[in-house]
Every structure is written in C-alpha cells, then in structure tokens.
CSV table of C-alpha atoms in Angstrom, one decimal:
chain,number,residue,atom,x,y,z
H,1,MET,CA,0.0,0.0,0.0
H,2,LEU,CA,2.8,2.5,0.9
H,3,PRO,CA,4.3,2.9,-2.6
H,4,THR,CA,1.0,3.3,-4.4
H,5,PHE,CA,-0.3,5.6,-1.5
H,6,LEU,CA,2.7,7.9,-2.0
H,7,ILE,CA,2.3,7.9,-5.8
H,8,GLY,CA,-1.4,8.7,-5.5
H,9,LEU,CA,-0.7,11.4,-2.9
H,10,ARG,CA,2.1,13.0,-5.0
H,11,GLU,CA,0.3,13.0,-8.3
H,12,GLY,CA,-3.1,13.8,-6.8
H,13,LEU,CA,-1.7,16.8,-4.9
H,14,GLU,CA,-0.1,18.1,-8.1
H,15,ALA,CA,-3.5,17.9,-9.9
H,16,ALA,CA,-5.2,19.5,-6.9
H,17,LEU,CA,-2.7,22.4,-7.0
H,18,VAL,CA,-3.4,22.9,-10.7
H,19,VAL,CA,-7.2,22.9,-10.2
H,20,GLY,CA,-6.8,25.2,-7.2
H,21,ILE,CA,-4.8,27.7,-9.2
H,22,LEU,CA,-7.5,27.8,-11.9
H,23,VAL,CA,-10.4,28.1,-9.5
H,24,ALA,CA,-8.7,30.8,-7.4
H,25,TYR,CA,-7.9,32.8,-10.5
H,26,LEU,CA,-11.5,32.7,-11.9
H,27,ARG,CA,-12.8,33.8,-8.5
H,28,ARG,CA,-10.2,36.6,-8.3
H,29,ILE,CA,-11.2,38.1,-11.6
H,30,GLY,CA,-14.9,37.8,-10.8
H,31,ARG,CA,-15.7,35.0,-13.3
H,32,GLY,CA,-17.2,32.6,-10.9
H,33,ASP,CA,-19.9,32.0,-13.6
H,34,ALA,CA,-17.2,30.1,-15.6
H,35,LEU,CA,-16.5,27.6,-12.9
H,36,PRO,CA,-19.1,25.0,-14.1
H,37,ARG,CA,-17.3,24.8,-17.4
H,38,LEU,CA,-13.9,24.4,-15.8
H,39,TRP,CA,-15.3,21.6,-13.5
H,40,ALA,CA,-16.8,20.0,-16.6
H,41,GLY,CA,-13.4,19.8,-18.1
H,42,VAL,CA,-11.9,18.4,-14.9
H,43,GLY,CA,-14.6,15.8,-14.7
H,44,LEU,CA,-14.0,14.7,-18.3
H,45,ALA,CA,-10.3,14.3,-17.5
H,46,VAL,CA,-11.1,12.2,-14.5
H,47,ALA,CA,-13.5,10.0,-16.5
H,48,LEU,CA,-10.9,9.5,-19.2
H,49,SER,CA,-8.3,8.4,-16.7
H,50,LEU,CA,-10.7,6.0,-15.0
H,51,GLY,CA,-11.8,4.6,-18.4
H,52,ILE,CA,-8.2,4.0,-19.4
H,53,GLY,CA,-7.6,2.2,-16.1
H,54,ALA,CA,-10.7,0.0,-16.6
H,55,VAL,CA,-9.6,-0.9,-20.2
H,56,LEU,CA,-6.1,-1.8,-19.0
H,57,THR,CA,-7.5,-3.8,-16.0
H,58,PHE,CA,-10.3,-5.7,-17.7
H,59,GLY,CA,-9.5,-5.6,-21.4
H,60,ALA,CA,-6.4,-7.8,-21.7
H,61,TYR,CA,-7.8,-11.2,-20.7
H,62,ALA,CA,-8.8,-12.3,-24.2
H,63,LEU,CA,-5.3,-11.9,-25.4
H,64,THR,CA,-2.6,-14.6,-25.4
H,65,PHE,CA,0.0,-14.6,-22.6
H,66,GLU,CA,2.7,-13.2,-24.9
H,67,ALA,CA,0.4,-10.4,-26.1
H,68,GLN,CA,-0.5,-9.5,-22.6
H,69,GLU,CA,3.1,-9.4,-21.6
H,70,LEU,CA,4.0,-7.3,-24.6
H,71,ILE,CA,1.3,-4.8,-24.0
H,72,GLY,CA,2.1,-4.6,-20.3
H,73,GLY,CA,5.8,-4.1,-21.0
H,74,LEU,CA,5.2,-1.3,-23.5
H,75,LEU,CA,2.7,0.5,-21.3
H,76,SER,CA,5.1,0.2,-18.4
H,77,LEU,CA,7.8,1.8,-20.6
H,78,LEU,CA,5.3,4.6,-21.5
H,79,ALA,CA,4.6,5.1,-17.8
H,80,VAL,CA,8.3,5.4,-16.9
H,81,GLY,CA,8.8,7.9,-19.8
H,82,MET,CA,5.9,10.0,-18.7
H,83,VAL,CA,6.9,10.1,-15.0
H,84,THR,CA,10.5,10.9,-15.9
H,85,TRP,CA,9.4,13.7,-18.1
H,86,MET,CA,7.1,15.0,-15.4
H,87,ILE,CA,9.9,15.0,-12.8
H,88,PHE,CA,12.1,17.2,-14.9
H,89,TRP,CA,9.2,19.3,-16.2
H,90,MET,CA,8.4,20.2,-12.6
H,91,GLN,CA,12.0,21.1,-11.9
H,92,LYS,CA,12.1,23.4,-14.9
H,93,ALA,CA,8.6,24.8,-15.3
H,94,GLY,CA,7.3,24.7,-11.7
H,95,ARG,CA,8.1,28.4,-11.1
H,96,THR,CA,6.1,29.5,-14.1
H,97,MET,CA,3.2,27.1,-13.8
H,98,LYS,CA,0.8,29.6,-12.1
H,99,ALA,CA,1.4,32.2,-14.8
H,100,THR,CA,1.0,29.6,-17.6
H,101,LEU,CA,-2.3,28.3,-16.2
H,102,GLU,CA,-3.7,31.8,-15.7
H,103,GLY,CA,-2.7,32.8,-19.2
H,104,GLY,CA,-4.6,29.8,-20.5
H,105,ILE,CA,-7.7,30.9,-18.6
H,106,ASP,CA,-7.4,34.5,-20.0
H,107,ARG,CA,-7.1,33.2,-23.6
H,108,ALA,CA,-10.1,30.9,-23.1
H,109,LEU,CA,-12.3,33.7,-21.7
H,110,THR,CA,-11.2,36.2,-24.3
H,111,HIS,CA,-11.1,34.3,-27.6
H,112,GLY,CA,-12.9,31.0,-26.9
H,113,GLY,CA,-16.4,29.9,-26.2
H,114,ILE,CA,-17.8,27.4,-23.7
H,115,TRP,CA,-15.6,24.6,-25.1
H,116,ALA,CA,-12.4,26.6,-24.7
H,117,LEU,CA,-12.6,26.7,-20.9
H,118,ILE,CA,-13.7,23.1,-20.7
H,119,ALA,CA,-10.6,22.3,-22.7
H,120,VAL,CA,-8.4,24.2,-20.2
H,121,GLY,CA,-9.8,22.2,-17.3
H,122,PHE,CA,-9.5,18.9,-19.3
H,123,VAL,CA,-5.9,19.4,-20.5
H,124,SER,CA,-4.7,20.7,-17.2
H,125,VAL,CA,-5.8,17.5,-15.4
H,126,ALA,CA,-5.8,14.9,-18.1
H,127,ARG,CA,-2.0,14.7,-18.3
H,128,GLU,CA,-1.8,14.1,-14.5
H,129,GLY,CA,-4.6,11.6,-14.6
H,130,ILE,CA,-3.3,9.5,-17.5
H,131,GLU,CA,0.2,9.6,-16.1
H,132,THR,CA,-1.0,8.4,-12.7
H,133,THR,CA,-3.2,5.7,-14.2
H,134,LEU,CA,-0.4,4.2,-16.3
H,135,PHE,CA,2.1,4.4,-13.4
H,136,LEU,CA,-0.3,2.9,-10.9
H,137,TRP,CA,-1.4,0.2,-13.3
H,138,SER,CA,2.3,-0.8,-13.9
H,139,MET,CA,2.9,-0.8,-10.1
H,140,VAL,CA,-0.1,-3.0,-9.5
H,141,GLN,CA,0.9,-5.4,-12.3
H,142,SER,CA,4.5,-5.7,-10.8
H,143,LEU,CA,3.4,-6.1,-7.2
H,144,GLY,CA,0.6,-8.6,-7.8
H,145,ASP,CA,-1.4,-7.7,-4.6
H,146,THR,CA,-4.0,-5.7,-6.5
H,147,PRO,CA,-6.5,-5.0,-3.7
H,148,SER,CA,-3.9,-3.5,-1.3
H,149,ALA,CA,-2.1,-1.6,-4.1
H,150,LEU,CA,-5.4,-0.1,-5.3
H,151,LEU,CA,-6.5,0.8,-1.8
H,152,GLY,CA,-3.2,2.6,-1.2
H,153,ALA,CA,-3.6,4.6,-4.4
H,154,VAL,CA,-7.2,5.5,-3.6
H,155,LEU,CA,-6.2,6.6,-0.1
H,156,GLY,CA,-3.4,8.7,-1.5
H,157,ILE,CA,-5.6,10.4,-4.0
H,158,LEU,CA,-8.2,11.1,-1.3
H,159,ALA,CA,-5.5,12.5,1.0
H,160,ALA,CA,-4.3,14.7,-1.8
H,161,VAL,CA,-7.8,16.1,-2.4
H,162,ALA,CA,-8.2,16.8,1.3
H,163,ILE,CA,-4.8,18.5,1.5
H,164,GLY,CA,-5.4,20.5,-1.6
H,165,TRP,CA,-8.7,21.8,-0.2
H,166,LEU,CA,-7.1,22.7,3.1
H,167,LEU,CA,-4.3,24.5,1.3
H,168,ALA,CA,-6.8,26.5,-0.8
H,169,ARG,CA,-8.7,27.5,2.4
H,170,GLY,CA,-5.4,28.5,4.1
H,171,ALA,CA,-6.1,26.0,6.9
H,172,VAL,CA,-2.7,24.3,6.6
H,173,ARG,CA,0.7,25.3,5.2
H,174,LEU,CA,3.0,22.9,3.4
H,175,ASP,CA,6.5,23.4,2.0
H,176,LEU,CA,5.5,22.2,-1.5
H,177,ARG,CA,9.0,22.6,-2.9
H,178,ARG,CA,10.5,20.2,-0.3
H,179,PHE,CA,7.5,17.9,-0.7
H,180,PHE,CA,7.9,17.6,-4.5
H,181,THR,CA,11.6,17.3,-4.2
H,182,TRP,CA,11.5,14.3,-1.9
H,183,THR,CA,8.6,12.6,-3.7
H,184,SER,CA,10.3,13.2,-7.1
H,185,GLY,CA,13.4,11.5,-5.8
H,186,PHE,CA,11.3,8.6,-4.6
H,187,LEU,CA,9.6,8.4,-8.0
H,188,VAL,CA,13.0,8.1,-9.7
H,189,ILE,CA,13.7,5.0,-7.6
H,190,VAL,CA,10.2,3.5,-8.2
H,191,ALA,CA,10.4,4.2,-11.9
H,192,ALA,CA,13.7,2.3,-12.1
H,193,GLY,CA,11.8,-0.7,-10.6
H,194,VAL,CA,8.9,-0.3,-13.0
H,195,LEU,CA,11.5,-0.2,-15.9
H,196,ALA,CA,13.0,-3.4,-14.7
H,197,TYR,CA,9.6,-5.0,-14.6
H,198,ALA,CA,8.8,-3.8,-18.1
H,199,ILE,CA,12.1,-5.4,-19.3
H,200,MET,CA,10.9,-8.7,-17.7
H,201,ASP,CA,7.5,-8.5,-19.5
H,202,LEU,CA,9.2,-7.8,-22.8
H,203,GLN,CA,11.5,-10.7,-22.3
H,204,GLU,CA,8.7,-13.1,-21.4
H,205,ALA,CA,6.8,-11.9,-24.6
H,206,GLY,CA,9.9,-12.7,-26.7
H,207,ALA,CA,10.3,-9.1,-27.7
H,208,LEU,CA,13.7,-8.9,-26.0
H,209,PRO,CA,16.3,-11.7,-25.7
H,210,GLY,CA,16.5,-13.3,-22.4
H,211,PRO,CA,16.0,-16.5,-20.4
H,212,PHE,CA,12.8,-17.3,-22.2
H,213,THR,CA,14.2,-17.3,-25.7
H,214,SER,CA,16.5,-19.5,-27.7
H,215,VAL,CA,19.5,-17.1,-27.1
H,216,ALA,CA,19.5,-17.9,-23.4
H,217,PRO,CA,22.9,-19.4,-22.3
H,218,LEU,CA,22.5,-22.8,-20.7
H,219,ASP,CA,24.3,-24.3,-17.7
H,220,PRO,CA,26.2,-27.4,-19.2
H,221,ALA,CA,25.8,-29.3,-15.9
H,222,THR,CA,22.0,-28.9,-15.4
H,223,GLY,CA,20.7,-27.8,-18.8
H,224,ALA,CA,18.9,-24.9,-17.2
H,225,VAL,CA,19.4,-21.3,-18.0
H,226,ALA,CA,22.7,-20.1,-16.7
H,227,LEU,CA,23.0,-18.0,-13.6
H,228,GLY,CA,25.7,-15.4,-12.7
H,229,TRP,CA,28.5,-13.8,-14.6
H,230,GLY,CA,28.6,-16.7,-17.0
H,231,ALA,CA,25.0,-16.0,-18.0
H,232,PHE,CA,25.7,-12.4,-19.2
H,233,PRO,CA,24.0,-10.8,-21.0
H,234,PHE,CA,20.8,-12.8,-21.7
H,235,GLY,CA,20.7,-15.1,-18.7
H,236,TRP,CA,19.9,-14.7,-15.0
H,237,ALA,CA,22.0,-12.2,-13.1
H,238,PHE,CA,21.1,-13.7,-9.7
H,239,ASP,CA,18.5,-15.9,-8.0
H,240,VAL,CA,17.9,-15.5,-4.2
H,241,SER,CA,14.5,-17.0,-4.2
H,242,HIS,CA,15.6,-19.5,-1.6
H,243,ALA,CA,16.4,-16.7,0.8
H,244,VAL,CA,13.7,-14.1,-0.2
H,245,ALA,CA,10.4,-15.8,-1.1
H,246,PRO,CA,9.0,-14.2,-4.3
H,247,SER,CA,5.5,-14.1,-2.8
H,248,GLY,CA,6.7,-13.0,0.6
H,249,ALA,CA,6.4,-9.6,2.4
H,250,TRP,CA,10.1,-8.8,2.0
H,251,ALA,CA,10.0,-9.4,-1.7
H,252,THR,CA,6.9,-7.2,-2.1
H,253,ILE,CA,8.4,-4.4,0.0
H,254,LEU,CA,11.8,-4.4,-1.8
H,255,GLN,CA,10.2,-4.6,-5.3
H,256,ALA,CA,7.8,-1.8,-4.5
H,257,THR,CA,10.5,0.6,-3.1
H,258,ILE,CA,13.7,-0.1,-5.0
H,259,GLY,CA,12.6,-2.5,-7.8
H,260,PHE,CA,14.4,-5.5,-6.4
H,261,MET,CA,13.1,-8.9,-7.4
H,262,PRO,CA,14.4,-12.2,-6.0
H,263,ARG,CA,15.3,-13.3,-9.5
H,264,MET,CA,16.4,-10.8,-12.2
H,265,THR,CA,17.9,-11.1,-15.6
H,266,TRP,CA,21.0,-9.2,-16.7
H,267,LEU,CA,19.0,-6.9,-18.9
H,268,GLN,CA,16.8,-6.0,-16.0
H,269,VAL,CA,19.7,-5.2,-13.7
H,270,ALA,CA,21.5,-3.2,-16.5
H,271,ALA,CA,18.3,-1.2,-17.3
H,272,TRP,CA,17.7,-0.6,-13.5
H,273,ALA,CA,21.2,0.6,-12.8
H,274,LEU,CA,21.5,2.7,-16.0
H,275,TYR,CA,18.3,4.5,-15.3
H,276,LEU,CA,19.2,5.3,-11.7
H,277,LEU,CA,22.7,6.5,-12.7
H,278,VAL,CA,21.5,8.7,-15.7
H,279,VAL,CA,18.2,10.0,-14.3
H,280,GLY,CA,19.5,10.3,-10.8
H,281,PHE,CA,22.5,12.3,-12.0
H,282,PHE,CA,20.4,14.8,-14.0
H,283,PHE,CA,17.8,15.0,-11.1
H,284,VAL,CA,20.5,15.9,-8.6
H,285,ARG,CA,22.1,18.3,-11.0
H,286,GLY,CA,18.8,20.0,-11.5
H,287,LEU,CA,18.4,20.4,-7.7
H,288,ARG,CA,21.8,22.1,-7.4
H,289,THR,CA,21.1,24.3,-10.4
H,290,ARG,CA,17.8,25.5,-8.9
H,291,LYS,CA,19.5,26.2,-5.5
H,292,VAL,CA,22.1,28.4,-7.3
H,293,ALA,CA,19.6,30.1,-9.5
H,294,GLY,CA,17.2,31.0,-6.7
H,295,PRO,CA,19.5,33.4,-4.8
H,296,ARG,CA,20.7,34.9,-8.1
H,297,ALA,CA,17.1,35.6,-9.2
H,298,SER,CA,16.2,37.1,-5.9
H,299,ALA,CA,19.2,39.4,-5.9
H,300,SER,CA,18.5,40.6,-9.4
H,301,GLY,CA,14.8,41.3,-8.7
H,302,THR,CA,13.5,38.7,-11.1
H,303,GLY,CA,12.7,36.1,-8.5
H,304,THR,CA,9.4,34.6,-7.4
H,305,VAL,CA,6.3,36.5,-8.0
H,306,ALA,CA,4.6,37.8,-4.9
H,307,GLN,CA,2.1,35.4,-3.4
H,308,ASP,CA,-1.5,36.2,-4.1
H,309,ALA,CA,-3.4,37.1,-0.9
H,310,SER,CA,-6.5,35.2,-1.9
H,311,THR,CA,-4.6,31.9,-2.2
H,312,PRO,CA,-2.0,32.0,0.6
H,313,THR,CA,-0.3,28.8,0.1
H,314,LEU,CA,-1.8,27.0,-2.9
H,315,THR,CA,-0.4,29.4,-5.5
H,316,GLN,CA,3.0,30.1,-4.0
H,317,GLN,CA,5.3,30.0,-7.0
H,318,GLY,CA,8.5,29.2,-5.2
H,319,ALA,CA,6.9,26.3,-3.4
H,320,VAL,CA,5.7,24.7,-6.6
C-alpha cells in the first residue's frame, strides 16, 4: 500500500494544485460563472483516466499470454517515460506554472467559447490523470497484490484532495518545494523498478532476448538457463528465491520501493542501474542548479512573483 499511496498522494496533490490555481484565478477576476465549465473539463479528464484504467485492467484477458506481456511491457515503458518527463518538467517549469495556467484561462475567456474553458480544465488535469493511471497500473501489475495496491492509491488520492482543499482554504501550510523534491526522488527509484519489470515483461513476450528465448545461455551441468556472470547478457543475473520468497512480504516491499526482485535477468539489472545513474545524475544536478539560480534571481529582482493574498499557500510559486 505504501508505494501506491505515495504515488497517489504526490500525483493527486499536483493535480489538486493545478485545479486550485485555476479556480482561485477565476474567482479573483470575478468570473465565478465560468467555474461549471472548468469543472466539466476536470470531470471529463477524471472520466478518461478511469476509463483507461478500466480498459487496462479488464481488457487484456482475451489476449494470449505473450500479447498481454508485450502490452504490459510497452505500457510500463510509457509510464516510466511520462513520469521521468514530469519530474524534470516540474524542476524546470514549476516556477512559471501559475502564470501559464492563468494565461490559458485568459485566452479561453477572451477568444474562446464554452468549449475553450472546458478544454483548459480537461488538458490541465488529463496529463496528470493519464500519467497516474499508467504508473499505478504498472505498479499493481508488478506487485501482484491488486486490492492492497489499489487501496493505497485511492487513499493517497483522497488525502491529496483533502490537503489541496485545506491549502486552498489556508487551513494548513505545506512546504511544497520540499514535498515535490522528496517525492520526485522517490519516484526516480520507483520508476527504475517499473522499468526493470517492463524489461521482464518484454523478455517473457519474446520481444527482448532473455532466459525465455533461444539465445539464453545454458548451464552445461544442469541444462537450465545459466546464472551469474557466465550468463551475461541474456541469462539470469542472480536468484535468491531460496532466501527471499518471491511471494513473501520482504520481496513485495523491496520490489515496491527499490525495484528488487528475488530473480532478475542481466537486462533487468542493467536497465535498472543505468536508469538510476543517468536520471539520478540529472535530477540531482537540477536540484543544485535550482539552488544556485534561486539566490541569483532574488538578488536581481527577477525572482518569485509575490504570493496572491486570496490563495495564501496554494499558488505560492516558489513552493511549486
């Protein structure tokens, strides 16, 4: 439950912040009459996300095992790509997100009709919703314990909605910059695990070479797929199933947090390590760049825009 709870909380709070900024701006400019159209767009985005989740959950059972694994692997790769893009987008564009959203509202009110504002609400939330759906679906597939994983995600989203509402009311204060920094770092680690699971799916489908294909190296003594350094690159890297039961609690916790599985192929290990090294390096570098740029921007008078009085914490640019 914990990994999916944190993902639901993080992604849900980001969506709640976006909606809160849009609602607060419409109220501030005296256009409360446009709120129903905005909420209609948000509702359509939520419906689309739930529909995609339903199709992914219930639509694959008529396919062959290889087809299911292929689709699962490709969708997991898509989820990893979207989450990775979101992490770096937040680092780069988080400071201007409020101005960008408000600019979209202004254009919709000035040049568009009813559908323009619906589109603003839809587009603003749909990206978060689809991204969350794909990532949570990949997590549920890899963990196997569907009820607990889904319950964790639902609780996380509900907590995000409640926190977003409290922030909008000014009832609580939250250091959003620190929150998104820590959760983004957590998502980098989780995404590496989802990538490793995607590689396994693609190997089982035969789309990538591995222990399930004819190129797998065999142990001359047993005839089974080779294990260890001699099995590189298309065999098993390690197998500690005798010490960590694949269906046990420790295996589930380790897989959900750091992407560790009791038995992994060399391609899985390589993809996991390479993702952590490359994405982790650029993530940490982005944090350092932002710390250096912050004081310089403040000193030059081009720093964070003053916080709006009507939305004391929700629209704080520096926090986002």
